Each structure stands twice: as structure tokens, then as C-alpha cells.
Amino acid sequence: MRKIKAQLFISLDGVVEAPDQWHFPYFNEEMGAAVDATLGEADTLLFGRRTYDSFAGAWPEREAAGGEDAPFAKVLGDARKIVVSNSPLDFTWRNSEQLAGDLTTAVAALKDEPDTDAPVWISGSVSVVRRLVAAGLLDELNLLLHPIAVRTGMRLFEEGTPSVPLELLSAETFRTGVLNLFYSVAAAPGEGTYEDAKTYLPQH
């Protein structure tokens, strides 16, 4: 069964909106290698409409220009790209298609595709990630946690929704202070109880 994995840039205060406004000062070769090890290894990418438009507006031109990021741009271009949108779409970037039908039904079918165990990667696309988390269909979450409090903008997890237990799979610290964190989303809550915690709380 294929896994569904998501990668997001996130600030210290949980903001995932408009990373183009705060992410780039933290980009270095470590960050580039982290993205290449995930999206650069994917044969299938799942996008929300806005994230897809951002990628499609930049990467085909970079591939055509033949610069230093052209190999990564070619990998993205060669991958199957599935776009979630309620409106009809016309595509100019190769290997792009619109997701047909209900999101959760289609993603469940992707997970069950035969003859492959390569993960499907999601980049950004917060609304898609939220829906898949709620449906129990997201397997792993890769958060590139930036040491900055953005103070405004959409956060990954909305207030008033059920809690989401996560299990830390790995952690790496970049020289910029960015943390490269991998979580399993299908984890059970921790085993501790309030009675256990009380032994560590100050006594009055």
C-alpha cells in the first residue's frame, strides 16, 4: 500500500501561509537536499490548486532555462501531478491531471494502486492536508520548522478541531536553525496519564 506524505514549511508559531514571505532567508544547501530527498524522489505529486499554480508558474521555465535547478525542475515535470480543484482546469505543464471525484475516495484509491509502493507526496496545499488528516489518510508529515514567529496567517491546524496525535520519526537541525521533522500521523496518543504527570508537578 502506498503512503501519502506531506511536506510543509512552517513557522515557530505554526503559520504555513505565504512561506515565500519568510522562508527564503533560511534556504541553504541542507534545505535543498531535504526537498530533493522528498519531492525530488516522488513519481506522484498531489497539489491544491493554488500550490499547483505556483509550481506551474515557475518550474517549467526553470527547466527550459537549463540553470542549476533544471534537473530538479525536470523531475517535477516528469512526475504525475494530480490537482485538487472544484473548477475545470486547463493544463500546460506536462503530466498534470485534475483529481476526479471526491478527494478522500480518490486518495484511498491512490493508496491501493497495485505494483507500486512509492509514496505520494503533497507540497504545501494546506486545505488538502487538513482534509486528509481528518479522514485518517495522511501517513507522514514532514515539517520544516523555521525559527521565526510570523505572527499572522493561516496555521496548519485549526482551532476547535479534534487533536491530532503525532509520533516523531526523525529530527535534523540545519545550520540556519531550521528543524527537519518527520512525524507519523497515524500514531496513538502517548501512554502517560494525569496521575503519572502529577509526580513531576510542583507540590503546594
PDB file of N, CA and C in Angstrom, residues 114-182:
ATOM      1  N   PRO A 114      -1.972  -0.839  -7.413  1.00  0.00           N
ATOM      2  CA  PRO A 114      -1.101  -2.020  -7.440  1.00  0.00           C
ATOM      3  C   PRO A 114       0.266  -1.716  -8.043  1.00  0.00           C
ATOM      4  N   ASP A 115       1.193  -2.594  -7.746  1.00  0.00           N
ATOM      5  CA  ASP A 115       2.511  -2.609  -8.407  1.00  0.00           C
ATOM      6  C   ASP A 115       3.376  -1.402  -8.077  1.00  0.00           C
ATOM      7  N   THR A 116       3.096  -0.719  -6.984  1.00  0.00           N
ATOM      8  CA  THR A 116       3.977   0.361  -6.559  1.00  0.00           C
ATOM      9  C   THR A 116       3.822   0.581  -5.070  1.00  0.00           C
ATOM     10  N   ASP A 117       4.943   0.871  -4.429  1.00  0.00           N
ATOM     11  CA  ASP A 117       4.891   1.271  -3.032  1.00  0.00           C
ATOM     12  C   ASP A 117       5.535   2.650  -2.842  1.00  0.00           C
ATOM     13  N   ALA A 118       5.769   3.348  -3.967  1.00  0.00           N
ATOM     14  CA  ALA A 118       6.330   4.689  -3.893  1.00  0.00           C
ATOM     15  C   ALA A 118       5.308   5.636  -3.272  1.00  0.00           C
ATOM     16  N   PRO A 119       5.726   6.485  -2.323  1.00  0.00           N
ATOM     17  CA  PRO A 119       4.761   7.375  -1.677  1.00  0.00           C
ATOM     18  C   PRO A 119       4.260   8.462  -2.620  1.00  0.00           C
ATOM     19  N   VAL A 120       3.079   8.946  -2.342  1.00  0.00           N
ATOM     20  CA  VAL A 120       2.539  10.145  -2.987  1.00  0.00           C
ATOM     21  C   VAL A 120       2.896  11.318  -2.080  1.00  0.00           C
ATOM     22  N   TRP A 121       3.525  12.337  -2.650  1.00  0.00           N
ATOM     23  CA  TRP A 121       3.944  13.495  -1.848  1.00  0.00           C
ATOM     24  C   TRP A 121       3.033  14.693  -2.110  1.00  0.00           C
ATOM     25  N   ILE A 122       2.719  15.402  -1.053  1.00  0.00           N
ATOM     26  CA  ILE A 122       1.974  16.662  -1.118  1.00  0.00           C
ATOM     27  C   ILE A 122       2.932  17.769  -0.705  1.00  0.00           C
ATOM     28  N   SER A 123       2.979  18.843  -1.469  1.00  0.00           N
ATOM     29  CA  SER A 123       3.777  20.011  -1.092  1.00  0.00           C
ATOM     30  C   SER A 123       2.824  21.166  -0.788  1.00  0.00           C
ATOM     31  N   GLY A 124       2.971  21.742   0.410  1.00  0.00           N
ATOM     32  CA  GLY A 124       2.054  22.822   0.781  1.00  0.00           C
ATOM     33  C   GLY A 124       0.624  22.326   0.798  1.00  0.00           C
ATOM     34  N   SER A 125      -0.270  23.053   0.099  1.00  0.00           N
ATOM     35  CA  SER A 125      -1.649  22.579  -0.103  1.00  0.00           C
ATOM     36  C   SER A 125      -2.332  22.283   1.235  1.00  0.00           C
ATOM     37  N   VAL A 126      -2.391  23.295   2.086  1.00  0.00           N
ATOM     38  CA  VAL A 126      -2.827  23.106   3.471  1.00  0.00           C
ATOM     39  C   VAL A 126      -4.246  22.553   3.563  1.00  0.00           C
ATOM     40  N   SER A 127      -5.144  23.050   2.730  1.00  0.00           N
ATOM     41  CA  SER A 127      -6.526  22.577   2.805  1.00  0.00           C
ATOM     42  C   SER A 127      -6.615  21.091   2.488  1.00  0.00           C
ATOM     43  N   VAL A 128      -5.800  20.625   1.546  1.00  0.00           N
ATOM     44  CA  VAL A 128      -5.775  19.201   1.207  1.00  0.00           C
ATOM     45  C   VAL A 128      -5.219  18.398   2.380  1.00  0.00           C
ATOM     46  N   VAL A 129      -4.133  18.876   2.977  1.00  0.00           N
ATOM     47  CA  VAL A 129      -3.527  18.180   4.118  1.00  0.00           C
ATOM     48  C   VAL A 129      -4.524  18.070   5.262  1.00  0.00           C
ATOM     49  N   ARG A 130      -5.211  19.159   5.560  1.00  0.00           N
ATOM     50  CA  ARG A 130      -6.185  19.139   6.654  1.00  0.00           C
ATOM     51  C   ARG A 130      -7.272  18.091   6.415  1.00  0.00           C
ATOM     52  N   ARG A 131      -7.775  18.026   5.202  1.00  0.00           N
ATOM     53  CA  ARG A 131      -8.853  17.077   4.901  1.00  0.00           C
ATOM     54  C   ARG A 131      -8.376  15.637   4.994  1.00  0.00           C
ATOM     55  N   LEU A 132      -7.144  15.394   4.570  1.00  0.00           N
ATOM     56  CA  LEU A 132      -6.628  14.031   4.624  1.00  0.00           C
ATOM     57  C   LEU A 132      -6.293  13.616   6.055  1.00  0.00           C
ATOM     58  N   VAL A 133      -5.818  14.557   6.864  1.00  0.00           N
ATOM     59  CA  VAL A 133      -5.600  14.257   8.282  1.00  0.00           C
ATOM     60  C   VAL A 133      -6.917  13.899   8.945  1.00  0.00           C
ATOM     61  N   ALA A 134      -7.952  14.695   8.688  1.00  0.00           N
ATOM     62  CA  ALA A 134      -9.261  14.444   9.290  1.00  0.00           C
ATOM     63  C   ALA A 134      -9.830  13.096   8.867  1.00  0.00           C
ATOM     64  N   ALA A 135      -9.522  12.679   7.637  1.00  0.00           N
ATOM     65  CA  ALA A 135     -10.033  11.408   7.125  1.00  0.00           C
ATOM     66  C   ALA A 135      -9.147  10.217   7.491  1.00  0.00           C
ATOM     67  N   GLY A 136      -8.022  10.480   8.179  1.00  0.00           N
ATOM     68  CA  GLY A 136      -7.114   9.397   8.545  1.00  0.00           C
ATOM     69  C   GLY A 136      -6.333   8.827   7.376  1.00  0.00           C
ATOM     70  N   LEU A 137      -6.123   9.636   6.331  1.00  0.00           N
ATOM     71  CA  LEU A 137      -5.460   9.149   5.120  1.00  0.00           C
ATOM     72  C   LEU A 137      -4.021   9.637   4.967  1.00  0.00           C
ATOM     73  N   LEU A 138      -3.602  10.591   5.794  1.00  0.00           N
ATOM     74  CA  LEU A 138      -2.224  11.082   5.706  1.00  0.00           C
ATOM     75  C   LEU A 138      -1.345  10.233   6.616  1.00  0.00           C
ATOM     76  N   ASP A 139      -0.293   9.663   6.042  1.00  0.00           N
ATOM     77  CA  ASP A 139       0.571   8.763   6.803  1.00  0.00           C
ATOM     78  C   ASP A 139       1.714   9.483   7.499  1.00  0.00           C
ATOM     79  N   GLU A 140       2.361  10.421   6.793  1.00  0.00           N
ATOM     80  CA  GLU A 140       3.512  11.103   7.367  1.00  0.00           C
ATOM     81  C   GLU A 140       3.454  12.593   7.064  1.00  0.00           C
ATOM     82  N   LEU A 141       4.025  13.360   7.984  1.00  0.00           N
ATOM     83  CA  LEU A 141       4.066  14.812   7.868  1.00  0.00           C
ATOM     84  C   LEU A 141       5.507  15.252   8.057  1.00  0.00           C
ATOM     85  N   ASN A 142       6.068  15.876   7.032  1.00  0.00           N
ATOM     86  CA  ASN A 142       7.421  16.421   7.097  1.00  0.00           C
ATOM     87  C   ASN A 142       7.319  17.931   7.272  1.00  0.00           C
ATOM     88  N   LEU A 143       7.665  18.404   8.454  1.00  0.00           N
ATOM     89  CA  LEU A 143       7.597  19.830   8.755  1.00  0.00           C
ATOM     90  C   LEU A 143       9.007  20.402   8.788  1.00  0.00           C
ATOM     91  N   LEU A 144       9.239  21.417   7.974  1.00  0.00           N
ATOM     92  CA  LEU A 144      10.494  22.158   8.014  1.00  0.00           C
ATOM     93  C   LEU A 144      10.226  23.391   8.863  1.00  0.00           C
ATOM     94  N   LEU A 145      10.559  23.275  10.157  1.00  0.00           N
ATOM     95  CA  LEU A 145      10.187  24.268  11.166  1.00  0.00           C
ATOM     96  C   LEU A 145      11.219  25.389  11.193  1.00  0.00           C
ATOM     97  N   HIS A 146      10.777  26.596  10.819  1.00  0.00           N
ATOM     98  CA  HIS A 146      11.665  27.753  10.728  1.00  0.00           C
ATOM     99  C   HIS A 146      11.674  28.524  12.050  1.00  0.00           C
ATOM    100  N   PRO A 147      12.836  28.986  12.490  1.00  0.00           N
ATOM    101  CA  PRO A 147      12.923  29.703  13.760  1.00  0.00           C
ATOM    102  C   PRO A 147      12.494  31.163  13.634  1.00  0.00           C
ATOM    103  N   ILE A 148      11.238  31.349  13.296  1.00  0.00           N
ATOM    104  CA  ILE A 148      10.682  32.692  13.169  1.00  0.00           C
ATOM    105  C   ILE A 148       9.214  32.653  13.568  1.00  0.00           C
ATOM    106  N   ALA A 149       8.778  33.668  14.302  1.00  0.00           N
ATOM    107  CA  ALA A 149       7.362  33.830  14.629  1.00  0.00           C
ATOM    108  C   ALA A 149       6.765  34.806  13.623  1.00  0.00           C
ATOM    109  N   VAL A 150       5.959  34.313  12.711  1.00  0.00           N
ATOM    110  CA  VAL A 150       5.404  35.142  11.646  1.00  0.00           C
ATOM    111  C   VAL A 150       4.294  36.049  12.181  1.00  0.00           C
ATOM    112  N   ARG A 151       3.556  35.555  13.144  1.00  0.00           N
ATOM    113  CA  ARG A 151       2.558  36.324  13.883  1.00  0.00           C
ATOM    114  C   ARG A 151       1.241  36.543  13.153  1.00  0.00           C
ATOM    115  N   THR A 152       1.155  36.199  11.898  1.00  0.00           N
ATOM    116  CA  THR A 152      -0.104  36.347  11.171  1.00  0.00           C
ATOM    117  C   THR A 152      -0.156  35.336  10.040  1.00  0.00           C
ATOM    118  N   GLY A 153      -1.354  34.882   9.712  1.00  0.00           N
ATOM    119  CA  GLY A 153      -1.508  33.946   8.605  1.00  0.00           C
ATOM    120  C   GLY A 153      -2.115  32.623   9.041  1.00  0.00           C
ATOM    121  N   MET A 154      -2.491  31.814   8.046  1.00  0.00           N
ATOM    122  CA  MET A 154      -3.119  30.519   8.290  1.00  0.00           C
ATOM    123  C   MET A 154      -2.157  29.564   8.979  1.00  0.00           C
ATOM    124  N   ARG A 155      -2.678  28.873   9.984  1.00  0.00           N
ATOM    125  CA  ARG A 155      -1.902  27.863  10.680  1.00  0.00           C
ATOM    126  C   ARG A 155      -2.287  26.480  10.176  1.00  0.00           C
ATOM    127  N   LEU A 156      -1.390  25.526  10.396  1.00  0.00           N
ATOM    128  CA  LEU A 156      -1.631  24.185   9.874  1.00  0.00           C
ATOM    129  C   LEU A 156      -2.861  23.553  10.507  1.00  0.00           C
ATOM    130  N   PHE A 157      -2.962  23.645  11.807  1.00  0.00           N
ATOM    131  CA  PHE A 157      -4.087  23.027  12.500  1.00  0.00           C
ATOM    132  C   PHE A 157      -5.027  24.103  13.022  1.00  0.00           C
ATOM    133  N   GLU A 158      -6.300  23.988  12.659  1.00  0.00           N
ATOM    134  CA  GLU A 158      -7.294  24.971  13.052  1.00  0.00           C
ATOM    135  C   GLU A 158      -7.720  24.781  14.501  1.00  0.00           C
ATOM    136  N   GLU A 159      -8.116  25.881  15.134  1.00  0.00           N
ATOM    137  CA  GLU A 159      -8.691  25.796  16.465  1.00  0.00           C
ATOM    138  C   GLU A 159     -10.086  25.175  16.388  1.00  0.00           C
ATOM    139  N   GLY A 160     -10.448  24.474  17.453  1.00  0.00           N
ATOM    140  CA  GLY A 160     -11.789  23.912  17.513  1.00  0.00           C
ATOM    141  C   GLY A 160     -11.949  22.589  16.804  1.00  0.00           C
ATOM    142  N   THR A 161     -10.858  22.015  16.298  1.00  0.00           N
ATOM    143  CA  THR A 161     -10.925  20.708  15.645  1.00  0.00           C
ATOM    144  C   THR A 161     -10.304  19.661  16.564  1.00  0.00           C
ATOM    145  N   PRO A 162     -10.587  18.378  16.340  1.00  0.00           N
ATOM    146  CA  PRO A 162     -10.033  17.349  17.210  1.00  0.00           C
ATOM    147  C   PRO A 162      -8.503  17.354  17.221  1.00  0.00           C
ATOM    148  N   SER A 163      -7.928  16.950  18.350  1.00  0.00           N
ATOM    149  CA  SER A 163      -6.473  16.878  18.457  1.00  0.00           C
ATOM    150  C   SER A 163      -5.920  15.827  17.499  1.00  0.00           C
ATOM    151  N   VAL A 164      -4.659  16.009  17.121  1.00  0.00           N
ATOM    152  CA  VAL A 164      -4.000  15.111  16.166  1.00  0.00           C
ATOM    153  C   VAL A 164      -2.721  14.575  16.811  1.00  0.00           C
ATOM    154  N   PRO A 165      -2.746  13.354  17.346  1.00  0.00           N
ATOM    155  CA  PRO A 165      -1.528  12.794  17.929  1.00  0.00           C
ATOM    156  C   PRO A 165      -0.514  12.460  16.841  1.00  0.00           C
ATOM    157  N   LEU A 166       0.742  12.790  17.093  1.00  0.00           N
ATOM    158  CA  LEU A 166       1.822  12.549  16.139  1.00  0.00           C
ATOM    159  C   LEU A 166       2.948  11.788  16.833  1.00  0.00           C
ATOM    160  N   GLU A 167       3.672  11.022  16.057  1.00  0.00           N
ATOM    161  CA  GLU A 167       4.845  10.318  16.572  1.00  0.00           C
ATOM    162  C   GLU A 167       6.064  10.801  15.806  1.00  0.00           C
ATOM    163  N   LEU A 168       7.053  11.310  16.526  1.00  0.00           N
ATOM    164  CA  LEU A 168       8.269  11.794  15.888  1.00  0.00           C
ATOM    165  C   LEU A 168       9.086  10.617  15.366  1.00  0.00           C
ATOM    166  N   LEU A 169       9.359  10.650  14.057  1.00  0.00           N
ATOM    167  CA  LEU A 169      10.142   9.588  13.418  1.00  0.00           C
ATOM    168  C   LEU A 169      11.617   9.952  13.318  1.00  0.00           C
ATOM    169  N   SER A 170      11.899  11.229  13.020  1.00  0.00           N
ATOM    170  CA  SER A 170      13.288  11.672  12.924  1.00  0.00           C
ATOM    171  C   SER A 170      13.330  13.187  13.026  1.00  0.00           C
ATOM    172  N   ALA A 171      14.503  13.691  13.400  1.00  0.00           N
ATOM    173  CA  ALA A 171      14.696  15.138  13.540  1.00  0.00           C
ATOM    174  C   ALA A 171      16.126  15.479  13.152  1.00  0.00           C
ATOM    175  N   GLU A 172      16.272  16.561  12.414  1.00  0.00           N
ATOM    176  CA  GLU A 172      17.585  17.039  11.994  1.00  0.00           C
ATOM    177  C   GLU A 172      17.599  18.554  12.118  1.00  0.00           C
ATOM    178  N   THR A 173      18.706  19.094  12.621  1.00  0.00           N
ATOM    179  CA  THR A 173      18.839  20.546  12.760  1.00  0.00           C
ATOM    180  C   THR A 173      19.778  21.067  11.685  1.00  0.00           C
ATOM    181  N   PHE A 174      19.306  22.046  10.903  1.00  0.00           N
ATOM    182  CA  PHE A 174      20.141  22.689   9.902  1.00  0.00           C
ATOM    183  C   PHE A 174      20.944  23.816  10.548  1.00  0.00           C
ATOM    184  N   ARG A 175      21.977  24.262   9.865  1.00  0.00           N
ATOM    185  CA  ARG A 175      22.810  25.349  10.394  1.00  0.00           C
ATOM    186  C   ARG A 175      22.023  26.640  10.579  1.00  0.00           C
ATOM    187  N   THR A 176      20.975  26.818   9.809  1.00  0.00           N
ATOM    188  CA  THR A 176      20.133  28.016   9.917  1.00  0.00           C
ATOM    189  C   THR A 176      19.210  27.985  11.129  1.00  0.00           C
ATOM    190  N   GLY A 177      19.162  26.843  11.825  1.00  0.00           N
ATOM    191  CA  GLY A 177      18.226  26.698  12.931  1.00  0.00           C
ATOM    192  C   GLY A 177      16.917  26.051  12.526  1.00  0.00           C
ATOM    193  N   VAL A 178      16.730  25.800  11.236  1.00  0.00           N
ATOM    194  CA  VAL A 178      15.540  25.085  10.772  1.00  0.00           C
ATOM    195  C   VAL A 178      15.608  23.640  11.257  1.00  0.00           C
ATOM    196  N   LEU A 179      14.469  23.125  11.732  1.00  0.00           N
ATOM    197  CA  LEU A 179      14.364  21.731  12.127  1.00  0.00           C
ATOM    198  C   LEU A 179      13.636  20.959  11.038  1.00  0.00           C
ATOM    199  N   ASN A 180      14.231  19.867  10.600  1.00  0.00           N
ATOM    200  CA  ASN A 180      13.619  18.989   9.604  1.00  0.00           C
ATOM    201  C   ASN A 180      12.996  17.814  10.361  1.00  0.00           C
ATOM    202  N   LEU A 181      11.676  17.864  10.532  1.00  0.00           N
ATOM    203  CA  LEU A 181      10.970  16.935  11.408  1.00  0.00           C
ATOM    204  C   LEU A 181      10.058  16.030  10.596  1.00  0.00           C
ATOM    205  N   PHE A 182      10.143  14.736  10.861  1.00  0.00           N
ATOM    206  CA  PHE A 182       9.244  13.764  10.229  1.00  0.00           C
ATOM    207  C   PHE A 182       8.369  13.137  11.307  1.00  0.00           C
TER     208      PHE A 182
END
